[in-house]
């Protein structure tokens, strides 16, 4: 089978367009070496690691979240602890392929590219090629960095192969989903739903297998289960790679066949026709923004509700494990990540800090929707009707500002309900969730400023979030200087529940967010549109 004409040029175009986003994607490949370092520091002896593994094996919720734990060696513990990272990696892979296929068709740029001497199959082939390349680079990064920590080479590269498996399979899933509908939003919804089903199947199989149950075979129905079945540092079963390889070949072939059987811009599933006229309640910029953003809002809300219930339910178990552990380094590490006070408070505060970063990701996505509306020329059509520019922007900013409020409060409510002491924990966790909001709003304001001042560089907002993630999750463990950690707004939020509920940093962060956001709106008001 020959390479479609124009694939090489489109690969270079994708690499140039995403030259800032691709390195951020690859940051996930650095988490395994962080897990090796932190676990080796926290549990330096084989006896301590065995005790830790024994405590974790009895927790079904952790098995669902991270996968099955196969042993107590440092490598096996690091593979288990990093077990959720492939989920993020697969999610980014499918979103990447849809962005460079269906989104390009929806915006009309694909038709423009097709007017040149480019094969019809080239855009899909180029997107998949880059996604596979990123997955391969992630495998190399994980393999070399983990091996550099003194762990066995075969296990280290099998550890990296987990990222290759998940990245390649879900890139192919994204390629198939992009052929089904005319809307990139719907394609993303289908692909993310598939990812969620596979994650649930892996959780059911691994949880059952950890207890010696009969449903352990269910793990083999999921790409995440295939990654686990490689068993890095526990036999390194390379023959398992044949399963995802066959799946990728089938999915890529299916994507190309489906692409060849539809018209450009069309999907295989029929479009749902809407009413001939909009209801009066929908005739405003805010109503349009709601129609555009409601899918993401509902999806994030469901995810935060589940996360709150899971983390709240784990609080007592984790606290008991920490209390029985004579090594207090893990407790200290959680405290540096965001917790102070009792063990349950330490766990809940560190998890709320993690969810605040996730809320910031949702908020940045919401504010950068302005840029998507601008590049798709829908904003130009709307503004031609006499709608003021700031009123149009305000419609989307409502979701960037109020959306994190809703999802974080739902997460806090879920954690309180699942904590076992809802009467005491719900008010405390709602307050602790609200305390994270000013830091989230600072990143919203940064995104608005970049969009208003330098719209072509809007992805910088994701870079700012990436810096916060690295400083928050790895910076403390690496004992970076305080002035470096202070770059992240999340460093300044009170460590609640359990810490000092100081109002001063919240007021300061809110003031910074308002000032930066006002500068962003002023820049948006003065510049050309589209730019």
Coordinates of C-alpha atoms in Angstrom, one line a residue:
X1 CA 0.0 0.0 0.0
X2 CA 1.5 3.3 -1.1
X3 CA 1.8 6.4 1.0
X4 CA -1.0 8.9 0.0
X5 CA 0.4 11.9 -1.9
X6 CA 0.9 14.9 0.3
X7 CA 1.2 13.0 3.5
X8 CA 4.7 14.1 4.2
X9 CA 3.8 17.8 3.7
X10 CA 0.8 17.5 6.0
X11 CA 2.9 15.8 8.7
X12 CA 5.3 18.8 8.6
X13 CA 2.3 21.1 8.8
X14 CA 0.9 19.3 11.8
X15 CA 4.3 19.3 13.5
X16 CA 4.6 23.1 12.9
X17 CA 1.1 23.9 14.1
X18 CA 1.4 21.8 17.2
X19 CA 5.0 22.6 18.0
X20 CA 4.0 23.9 21.5
X21 CA 1.2 21.4 22.2
X22 CA 3.2 18.2 21.4
X23 CA 5.9 18.8 24.1
X24 CA 3.1 19.4 26.7
X25 CA 1.5 16.1 25.6
X26 CA 4.9 14.3 26.1
X27 CA 5.1 15.7 29.7
X28 CA 2.9 12.8 30.7
X29 CA 5.8 10.5 29.8
X30 CA 7.9 12.0 32.6
X31 CA 5.5 10.9 35.3
X32 CA 6.8 7.3 35.5
X33 CA 10.3 8.5 36.4
X34 CA 8.8 10.8 39.1
X35 CA 6.9 7.8 40.4
X36 CA 10.1 5.7 40.6
X37 CA 11.9 8.5 42.4
X38 CA 9.2 9.2 44.9
X39 CA 8.4 5.6 45.7
X40 CA 12.1 4.7 46.0
X41 CA 12.5 7.6 48.4
X42 CA 9.4 6.8 50.4
X43 CA 9.9 3.1 50.6
X44 CA 13.6 2.4 50.5
X45 CA 13.6 -1.2 51.7
X46 CA 12.0 -4.3 50.3
X47 CA 10.1 -4.9 53.5
X48 CA 8.5 -1.4 53.4
X49 CA 7.5 -1.8 49.8
X50 CA 6.0 -5.2 50.6
X51 CA 3.9 -3.7 53.4
X52 CA 2.8 -0.9 51.1
X53 CA 1.8 -3.3 48.4
X54 CA -0.1 -5.5 50.8
X55 CA -2.1 -2.4 52.0
X56 CA -2.9 -1.3 48.5
X57 CA -3.9 -4.8 47.2
X58 CA -6.9 -4.8 49.4
X59 CA -8.4 -1.6 48.0
X60 CA -10.7 -2.3 45.1
X61 CA -11.2 1.4 44.3
X62 CA -7.5 1.9 43.8
X63 CA -7.3 -1.2 41.6
X64 CA -10.0 0.3 39.4
X65 CA -8.2 3.6 39.3
X66 CA -4.6 2.5 38.8
X67 CA -5.0 -1.1 37.5
X68 CA -3.8 -4.4 39.0
X69 CA -0.7 -4.5 41.2
X70 CA 1.4 -7.5 40.3
X71 CA 4.2 -7.3 42.9
X72 CA 6.1 -5.2 45.4
X73 CA 9.3 -4.4 43.6
X74 CA 10.1 -0.8 43.0
X75 CA 9.4 -1.1 39.2
X76 CA 6.1 -2.9 39.8
X77 CA 4.9 -0.3 42.3
X78 CA 5.9 2.5 39.9
X79 CA 4.0 0.9 37.0
X80 CA 0.9 0.6 39.3
X81 CA 1.2 4.1 40.7
X82 CA 1.5 5.6 37.1
X83 CA -1.5 3.4 36.0
X84 CA -3.8 6.4 35.3
X85 CA -1.4 8.3 33.1
X86 CA -2.1 6.1 30.1
X87 CA -5.7 7.1 30.3
X88 CA -4.7 10.8 29.9
X89 CA -2.3 9.8 27.1
X90 CA -5.0 7.9 25.2
X91 CA -7.5 10.8 25.7
X92 CA -5.0 13.2 24.1
X93 CA -4.3 10.9 21.3
X94 CA -7.9 10.6 20.2
X95 CA -8.5 14.3 20.6
X96 CA -5.4 15.0 18.5
X97 CA -6.5 12.9 15.6
X98 CA -10.0 14.4 15.6
X99 CA -8.5 17.9 15.7
X100 CA -6.5 17.3 12.5
X101 CA -9.3 15.4 10.6
X102 CA -12.9 16.2 11.5
X103 CA -12.2 19.6 12.9
X104 CA -10.3 20.6 9.7
X105 CA -13.3 19.4 7.6
X106 CA -15.8 21.2 9.7
X107 CA -13.9 24.5 9.4
X108 CA -13.5 24.2 5.6
X109 CA -9.7 24.1 5.7
X110 CA -9.7 20.4 4.5
X111 CA -11.5 21.4 1.3
X112 CA -8.9 24.1 0.7
X113 CA -6.1 21.5 1.2
X114 CA -7.9 19.1 -1.1
X115 CA -7.8 21.6 -3.9
X116 CA -4.0 21.0 -4.1
X117 CA -2.3 17.8 -5.2
X118 CA -3.1 16.0 -2.0
X119 CA -4.6 12.5 -1.8
X120 CA -8.0 12.2 -0.2
X121 CA -6.5 9.8 2.4
X122 CA -3.5 12.0 3.2
X123 CA -5.0 14.1 6.1
X124 CA -6.1 11.0 8.1
X125 CA -2.8 9.3 7.3
X126 CA -0.8 12.3 8.4
X127 CA -2.7 12.8 11.7
X128 CA -2.3 9.1 12.6
X129 CA 1.4 9.1 11.6
X130 CA 2.1 12.0 14.0
X131 CA 0.1 10.5 16.8
X132 CA 2.0 7.2 16.4
X133 CA 5.2 9.1 16.4
X134 CA 4.4 10.8 19.6
X135 CA 3.4 7.5 21.2
X136 CA 6.8 6.1 20.1
X137 CA 8.7 9.0 21.5
X138 CA 6.8 8.6 24.8
X139 CA 7.9 5.0 24.9
X140 CA 11.5 6.0 24.4
X141 CA 11.3 8.7 27.0
X142 CA 9.8 6.4 29.6
X143 CA 12.2 3.6 28.8
X144 CA 15.4 5.6 28.9
X145 CA 14.5 7.7 32.0
X146 CA 13.2 4.8 34.1
X147 CA 16.2 2.7 33.0
X148 CA 18.4 5.6 34.0
X149 CA 17.1 5.2 37.6
X150 CA 18.8 1.8 37.8
X151 CA 15.8 -0.4 37.0
X152 CA 16.0 -3.4 34.6
X153 CA 16.2 -2.4 30.9
X154 CA 13.5 -4.9 29.7
X155 CA 11.0 -3.8 32.3
X156 CA 11.7 -0.1 31.7
X157 CA 11.0 -0.5 28.0
X158 CA 7.9 -2.6 28.6
X159 CA 6.8 0.3 30.9
X160 CA 7.3 2.7 28.0
X161 CA 5.5 0.3 25.7
X162 CA 2.3 0.8 27.7
X163 CA 2.2 4.4 26.4
X164 CA 2.8 3.2 22.8
X165 CA 0.0 0.7 23.1
X166 CA -2.6 3.1 24.5
X167 CA -1.5 6.0 22.3
X168 CA -1.6 4.1 19.1
X169 CA -5.0 2.3 19.8
X170 CA -6.8 5.5 20.8
X171 CA -5.4 7.5 17.9
X172 CA -6.9 4.9 15.7
X173 CA -10.2 5.1 17.6
X174 CA -10.2 8.8 17.0
X175 CA -9.6 8.2 13.3
X176 CA -12.7 6.0 13.1
X177 CA -14.9 8.4 15.2
X178 CA -13.9 11.3 12.9
X179 CA -15.6 9.5 10.0
X180 CA -18.9 9.0 11.7
X181 CA -20.4 12.5 12.2
X182 CA -20.2 15.9 10.6
X183 CA -19.5 17.5 14.0
X184 CA -16.1 17.4 15.6
X185 CA -17.8 17.9 19.0
X186 CA -19.9 14.8 18.4
X187 CA -16.9 12.8 17.2
X188 CA -15.0 13.7 20.4
X189 CA -18.0 12.7 22.5
X190 CA -18.2 9.2 20.8
X191 CA -14.5 8.6 21.1
X192 CA -14.3 9.7 24.7
X193 CA -17.3 7.5 25.5
X194 CA -15.4 4.6 24.0
X195 CA -12.4 5.4 26.1
X196 CA -14.6 5.5 29.2
X197 CA -16.1 2.1 28.5
X198 CA -12.6 0.6 28.0
X199 CA -11.4 2.1 31.2
X200 CA -14.4 0.7 33.1
X201 CA -13.8 -2.8 31.5
X202 CA -10.1 -2.6 32.7
X203 CA -11.3 -1.6 36.1
X204 CA -13.7 -4.5 36.4
X205 CA -11.2 -7.1 35.2
X206 CA -8.3 -5.9 37.3
X207 CA -10.3 -5.5 40.4
X208 CA -11.7 -9.0 40.0
X209 CA -8.2 -10.4 39.1
X210 CA -6.6 -8.8 42.2
X211 CA -9.1 -10.7 44.4
X212 CA -8.7 -13.9 42.4
X213 CA -12.2 -13.5 40.8
X214 CA -13.5 -15.2 37.7
X215 CA -14.0 -11.9 35.8
X216 CA -10.3 -11.1 35.4
X217 CA -10.6 -12.0 31.7
X218 CA -12.5 -8.8 31.1
X219 CA -9.2 -6.9 31.2
X220 CA -8.4 -8.5 27.9
X221 CA -11.3 -6.6 26.2
X222 CA -9.7 -3.2 26.9
X223 CA -6.6 -1.5 25.5
X224 CA -5.8 -0.4 29.0
X225 CA -5.9 -4.1 30.0
X226 CA -3.5 -5.0 27.2
X227 CA -1.1 -2.4 28.5
X228 CA -1.3 -3.9 32.0
X229 CA -0.9 -7.4 30.6
X230 CA 2.6 -6.4 29.3
X231 CA 3.5 -6.8 33.0
X232 CA 6.6 -4.6 33.1
X233 CA 9.2 -5.9 35.7
X234 CA 7.0 -9.0 36.1
X235 CA 8.0 -11.2 33.2
X236 CA 7.8 -8.5 30.5
X237 CA 5.4 -10.3 28.2
X238 CA 6.3 -8.7 24.8
X239 CA 4.1 -11.1 22.9
X240 CA 1.0 -9.2 24.2
X241 CA 2.0 -6.4 21.8
X242 CA 0.5 -8.5 19.0
X243 CA -3.0 -7.8 20.3
X244 CA -2.9 -4.0 20.1
X245 CA -1.0 -4.2 16.9
X246 CA -3.8 -6.2 15.3
X247 CA -6.4 -3.8 16.7
X248 CA -4.5 -0.8 15.3
X249 CA -4.3 -2.4 11.9
X250 CA -8.0 -3.2 11.9
X251 CA -9.1 0.3 13.1
X252 CA -6.8 2.2 10.7
X253 CA -8.1 0.1 7.8
X254 CA -11.7 0.7 9.0
X255 CA -11.1 4.5 9.2
X256 CA -9.7 4.6 5.7
X257 CA -12.6 2.5 4.3
X258 CA -15.2 4.6 6.0
X259 CA -13.5 7.8 4.8
X260 CA -13.6 6.6 1.2
X261 CA -17.3 5.8 1.4
X262 CA -18.5 9.3 2.4
X263 CA -18.5 12.8 0.8
X264 CA -16.1 15.4 2.0
X265 CA -17.6 17.2 5.0
X266 CA -20.3 14.5 5.5
X267 CA -20.5 11.8 8.1
X268 CA -21.7 8.2 8.0
X269 CA -24.3 8.9 10.7
X270 CA -27.3 11.0 9.7
X271 CA -27.5 14.6 11.1
X272 CA -30.3 15.4 13.4
X273 CA -32.4 18.2 12.0
X274 CA -33.3 21.0 14.3
X275 CA -36.4 23.1 14.5
X276 CA -36.9 25.6 11.7
X277 CA -36.8 28.5 14.1
X278 CA -35.0 29.0 17.4
X279 CA -37.0 29.5 20.6
X280 CA -37.1 33.0 21.9
X281 CA -35.0 32.0 24.9
X282 CA -32.1 31.0 22.6
X283 CA -31.9 34.3 20.7
X284 CA -28.9 35.8 22.5
X285 CA -25.1 35.4 22.5
X286 CA -25.3 33.8 25.9
X287 CA -27.8 31.2 24.7
X288 CA -25.5 30.4 21.7
X289 CA -22.6 30.0 24.0
X290 CA -24.7 27.6 26.1
X291 CA -25.6 25.5 23.0
X292 CA -21.9 25.4 22.1
X293 CA -20.4 24.7 25.5
X294 CA -23.1 22.6 27.2
X295 CA -21.7 19.3 26.1
X296 CA -18.3 20.0 27.6
X297 CA -19.9 21.4 30.8
X298 CA -22.0 18.3 31.3
X299 CA -19.1 15.9 30.6
X300 CA -16.8 17.7 33.0
X301 CA -19.5 17.9 35.6
X302 CA -20.1 14.1 35.5
X303 CA -16.3 13.5 35.7
X304 CA -15.9 15.7 38.7
X305 CA -18.9 14.1 40.5
X306 CA -17.3 10.6 40.0
X307 CA -13.9 11.8 41.1
X308 CA -15.3 13.4 44.2
X309 CA -17.1 10.2 45.2
X310 CA -14.0 8.1 44.6
X311 CA -11.5 10.4 46.4
X312 CA -14.0 10.9 49.3
X313 CA -14.5 7.2 49.6
X314 CA -10.8 6.5 49.6
X315 CA -10.0 9.1 52.3
X316 CA -10.5 6.8 55.4
X317 CA -8.6 3.8 53.8
X318 CA -5.6 5.9 52.7
X319 CA -5.5 7.6 56.1
X320 CA -5.4 4.3 57.9
X321 CA -2.6 3.1 55.6
X322 CA -0.6 6.2 56.3
X323 CA -1.2 5.9 60.0
X324 CA 0.1 2.3 60.1
X325 CA 3.2 3.2 57.9
X326 CA 6.2 4.1 60.1
X327 CA 7.8 6.0 57.2
X328 CA 6.3 9.5 57.3
X329 CA 7.8 10.7 54.0
X330 CA 4.6 10.0 52.1
X331 CA 2.7 11.9 54.6
X332 CA 5.1 14.8 54.2
X333 CA 4.9 14.6 50.5
X334 CA 1.1 14.8 50.5
X335 CA 1.4 17.8 52.9
X336 CA 3.6 19.6 50.4
X337 CA 1.2 18.8 47.6
X338 CA -1.6 20.6 49.4
X339 CA -2.6 19.1 52.7
X340 CA -2.2 20.0 56.3
X341 CA -3.8 18.8 59.5
X342 CA -5.0 15.3 60.1
X343 CA -4.3 12.4 57.7
X344 CA -7.8 12.5 56.2
X345 CA -7.6 16.2 55.7
X346 CA -4.2 15.9 54.2
X347 CA -5.5 13.4 51.7
X348 CA -8.6 15.4 50.8
X349 CA -6.7 18.7 50.5
X350 CA -4.1 17.2 48.1
X351 CA -6.9 15.6 46.0
X352 CA -8.8 18.9 45.9
X353 CA -5.7 20.6 44.7
X354 CA -5.4 18.0 41.9
X355 CA -9.0 18.5 40.9
X356 CA -8.6 22.3 40.9
X357 CA -5.9 21.9 38.2
X358 CA -8.4 19.7 36.3
X359 CA -11.0 22.5 36.7
X360 CA -8.5 24.9 35.3
X361 CA -8.1 22.7 32.2
X362 CA -11.9 22.9 31.7
X363 CA -11.8 26.7 32.2
X364 CA -9.0 27.2 29.7
X365 CA -10.9 25.0 27.2
X366 CA -14.0 27.2 27.7
X367 CA -12.2 30.5 27.3
X368 CA -10.3 29.3 24.2
X369 CA -13.6 28.5 22.6
X370 CA -13.6 32.2 21.7
X371 CA -10.6 31.6 19.5
X372 CA -12.3 28.6 17.8
X373 CA -15.4 30.8 17.2
X374 CA -13.2 33.4 15.7
X375 CA -11.2 31.1 13.3
X376 CA -14.4 29.4 12.2
X377 CA -15.8 32.8 11.2
X378 CA -19.0 32.2 13.3
X379 CA -17.9 35.1 15.5
X380 CA -17.7 37.4 12.5
X381 CA -21.3 36.5 11.4
X382 CA -22.6 37.1 14.9
X383 CA -20.9 40.4 15.4
X384 CA -22.2 41.6 12.0
X385 CA -25.7 41.5 13.6
X386 CA -24.9 44.4 15.9
X387 CA -23.9 42.3 18.9
X388 CA -21.1 44.1 20.8
X389 CA -17.7 42.4 20.9
X390 CA -17.5 42.3 24.7
X391 CA -21.1 41.0 25.0
X392 CA -20.1 38.1 22.7
X393 CA -17.0 37.4 24.7
X394 CA -19.0 37.6 28.0
X395 CA -21.3 34.8 26.8
X396 CA -18.4 32.4 26.8
X397 CA -16.6 33.8 29.8
X398 CA -19.6 32.9 31.9
X399 CA -18.7 29.3 31.4
X400 CA -15.0 29.8 31.9
X401 CA -15.6 31.6 35.2
X402 CA -18.8 30.0 36.6
X403 CA -18.1 26.5 35.1
X404 CA -15.2 25.8 37.5
X405 CA -17.4 26.9 40.4
X406 CA -20.0 24.3 39.6
X407 CA -17.7 21.4 38.9
X408 CA -15.5 22.0 42.0
X409 CA -18.5 22.4 44.3
X410 CA -19.9 19.2 42.9
X411 CA -16.6 17.4 43.5
X412 CA -16.5 18.7 47.1
X413 CA -20.1 17.6 47.6
X414 CA -19.4 14.2 46.3
X415 CA -16.3 13.8 48.4
X416 CA -18.2 14.9 51.5
X417 CA -21.1 12.4 50.8
X418 CA -18.6 9.5 50.3
X419 CA -16.3 10.4 53.3
X420 CA -18.5 8.5 55.8
X421 CA -19.1 11.7 57.9
X422 CA -21.2 13.9 55.6
X423 CA -22.6 16.1 58.3
X424 CA -19.1 17.3 59.2
X425 CA -17.2 17.0 55.9
X426 CA -19.7 18.5 53.3
X427 CA -19.5 22.1 54.6
X428 CA -15.7 21.8 55.1
X429 CA -15.1 20.4 51.6
X430 CA -17.5 22.8 49.9
X431 CA -15.4 25.7 51.5
X432 CA -12.2 24.0 50.6
X433 CA -13.3 23.6 46.9
X434 CA -14.3 27.2 46.8
X435 CA -10.9 28.3 48.1
X436 CA -9.3 26.8 44.9
X437 CA -11.3 29.0 42.6
X438 CA -9.2 32.2 42.6
X439 CA -6.2 30.2 41.3
X440 CA -8.4 28.8 38.5
X441 CA -9.6 32.3 37.6
X442 CA -6.0 33.5 37.3
X443 CA -5.4 30.9 34.5
X444 CA -8.7 31.9 32.9
X445 CA -7.5 35.5 32.9
X446 CA -4.1 34.5 31.4
X447 CA -5.9 32.6 28.6
X448 CA -8.2 35.7 27.9
X449 CA -5.1 38.0 27.8
X450 CA -3.3 35.8 25.3
X451 CA -6.5 35.5 23.2
X452 CA -7.1 39.2 23.3
X453 CA -3.5 40.3 22.7
X454 CA -1.9 37.5 20.7
X455 CA -4.7 35.3 19.4
X456 CA -2.4 33.1 17.3
X457 CA -0.5 32.1 20.4
X458 CA -3.6 31.1 22.4
X459 CA -2.2 27.6 23.1
X460 CA 0.2 29.4 25.5
X461 CA -2.7 29.2 28.0
X462 CA -2.2 25.4 28.0
X463 CA 1.5 25.9 28.5
X464 CA 0.8 28.0 31.6
X465 CA -1.4 25.1 32.9
X466 CA 1.4 22.6 32.1
X467 CA 3.9 24.7 34.2
X468 CA 1.4 24.7 37.1
X469 CA 1.0 20.9 36.8
X470 CA 4.7 20.3 36.9
X471 CA 5.3 22.6 39.8
X472 CA 2.4 21.3 41.8
X473 CA 2.9 17.6 41.2
X474 CA 6.7 17.3 40.9
X475 CA 8.2 20.5 42.1
X476 CA 7.7 19.9 45.8
X477 CA 9.0 16.4 45.6
X478 CA 12.1 17.7 43.7
X479 CA 12.5 20.3 46.5
X480 CA 12.6 23.3 44.1
X481 CA 13.1 26.8 45.5
X482 CA 10.0 28.4 46.9
X483 CA 10.2 31.3 44.5
X484 CA 9.9 28.8 41.6
X485 CA 6.9 27.1 43.3
X486 CA 5.3 30.6 43.8
X487 CA 5.0 31.0 40.0
X488 CA 1.9 28.7 40.2
X489 CA -1.2 30.4 41.6
X490 CA -2.2 27.1 43.2
X491 CA 0.8 27.4 45.6
X492 CA -0.9 30.4 47.2
X493 CA -4.3 28.9 47.9
X494 CA -5.1 27.8 51.5
X495 CA -4.4 24.1 52.2
X496 CA -8.0 23.2 53.1
X497 CA -9.5 21.3 54.8
X498 CA -7.2 21.4 57.8
X499 CA -5.0 24.3 57.0
X500 CA -5.2 28.0 57.8
X501 CA -8.3 29.5 56.1
X502 CA -6.5 32.8 55.2
X503 CA -8.5 35.2 53.1
X504 CA -5.6 37.4 52.0
X505 CA -4.2 35.1 49.3
X506 CA -7.7 34.6 47.9
X507 CA -8.3 38.3 47.6
X508 CA -4.9 38.8 46.1
X509 CA -5.4 36.1 43.5
X510 CA -8.9 37.4 42.6
X511 CA -7.4 40.9 42.2
X512 CA -4.7 39.5 39.9
X513 CA -7.4 37.6 37.9
X514 CA -9.5 40.7 37.5
X515 CA -6.6 42.9 36.4
X516 CA -5.2 40.4 33.9
X517 CA -8.7 39.6 32.6
X518 CA -9.5 43.3 32.2
X519 CA -6.3 43.8 30.2
X520 CA -7.4 40.8 28.0
X521 CA -10.8 42.3 27.3
X522 CA -9.2 45.7 26.5
X523 CA -6.9 44.1 24.1
X524 CA -9.7 42.2 22.5
X525 CA -11.7 45.4 22.1
X526 CA -8.9 47.1 20.2
X527 CA -7.6 44.4 17.9
X528 CA -8.9 43.3 14.5
X529 CA -11.3 40.4 14.3
X530 CA -10.4 37.9 13.0
X531 CA -6.7 38.2 13.5

